[in-house]
Every structure is written in C-alpha cells, then in structure tokens.
C-alpha cells in the first residue's frame, strides 16, 4: 500500500492484528509501519496515516539528520538499540543489572553474535534447497569491511552486526554468500543467479550502503 504526502510517495507496511486501533510507527530505516484491526478498509488506513502527515515529515527529516551524524550509544536500561531492523530499549535485549557501560556493551555484542547464529541457521536452509548448495560450515564474526564471505573451501562467515538489520536484509547476505558457492566471482552469472532468487537484491544492497554505518555498537 502506498500513500502520497505532499510531493512524496511512501510505502506502507501494514500488519493486521486483533487490536482495536490503527497505530503508526516509523522505524530506524525510515519505513512506515502500520498496525490495523483485522478487516480495516484501505481507505480508513490511508486516512489515519494522512492525519499524521506533519509528524511523518518531521520524523523522517530527523532520521535523515541523524544519518549524517552518528549518535553516541547510551548504554543504560532505556538506551535504544537495533535488533532485526527495529529499535528496542537495551533492557529488552539483555539483562542490565548493575553492569557498567563497558560490561553492557560486551553483553550486547555477545547477544548479537548468539542471536544472528540462530537467525542464519533458521533462514538459510530454504535458500540452500533453492540453489541446491550446502556450505561446509558457517560462523559469526566481527568485521569492519564485509557483511559476509565465502571461502574456497565452502565456509561462510556473517558479520555479527547483521543482527541489527531487518530479516529480509539478512536473507540477502545469506543468498549472496550461498551464490558464491556456485560462482566465486561477481561475474554476470553470479548476479543472474542471485537475481533469480532475490529479484529486489539491489534494494537490500542500498539499505546496507545507506544504513550500515549506523549498525554499530
């Protein structure tokens, strides 16, 4: 679903639930997420969102400004951190207790490592079946330059910071590395195979290019 606000067109990610009200959230990636009661007419959703036009423009403007100037992380219970593309207070991701900022940072990193390993293990098999490939192993690593890698002996790695990305972006990196099991170079055959599994892969690449620098501890 799309909506026109001023001279801009925005995509709406609508989720239907058992709730009684329409609610709107703008996540850290600038996407408009709407929750609506089951059976709500499209027109009612669009009208509700349109009523928040000024707030949407202001919020998106703030996000654009924030992208240019990375904000220091607040390692405290209510500090905001990304997980699977959404922002959460720190205490919802890890136990905070009486830990100091450095201990909280280390605990959060461990959470990202452990969580991403589970996410990749759950989401990779369907793509393996589609591509008819099987990596020798995969592990979660820390890297400043790569989101993933594939070695000549079919071992895959994934950057722990991907735990901060939306699931569909994690899927892109998974598929990207699985395709390298068939084509080690980024030649035309590689991109054709990748596009066959994930036609919108360029959108995922753009997301990482725009927001990857903010997916940090």
Short mmCIF file of C-alpha atoms in Angstrom, two decimals, residues 1 3 34 69-70 76-77 88 100-101 103 113 116 125 155 169 172 184-185 196-199 203:
data_model
loop_
_atom_site.label_atom_id
_atom_site.label_comp_id
_atom_site.label_asym_id
_atom_site.label_seq_id
_atom_site.Cartn_x
_atom_site.Cartn_y
_atom_site.Cartn_z
CA UNK A 1 0.00 0.00 0.00
CA UNK A 3 0.36 6.99 0.30
CA UNK A 34 1.07 0.45 10.37
CA UNK A 69 25.78 12.49 12.43
CA UNK A 70 26.06 9.13 14.24
CA UNK A 76 21.71 2.18 30.01
CA UNK A 77 18.38 0.42 30.50
CA UNK A 88 14.42 -1.73 21.44
CA UNK A 100 28.72 -0.54 33.82
CA UNK A 101 28.66 0.73 30.23
CA UNK A 103 30.09 -4.58 30.50
CA UNK A 113 26.59 -12.98 17.98
CA UNK A 116 22.50 -13.94 14.50
CA UNK A 125 18.09 -23.92 4.64
CA UNK A 155 32.99 -21.97 4.66
CA UNK A 169 18.41 -7.83 4.52
CA UNK A 172 20.10 -11.02 1.08
CA UNK A 184 33.17 -17.35 -6.61
CA UNK A 185 33.47 -14.12 -8.57
CA UNK A 196 16.78 -15.31 -9.80
CA UNK A 197 16.39 -16.00 -6.07
CA UNK A 198 16.01 -12.39 -4.90
CA UNK A 199 14.89 -10.01 -7.68
CA UNK A 203 17.17 -2.63 -2.59
#
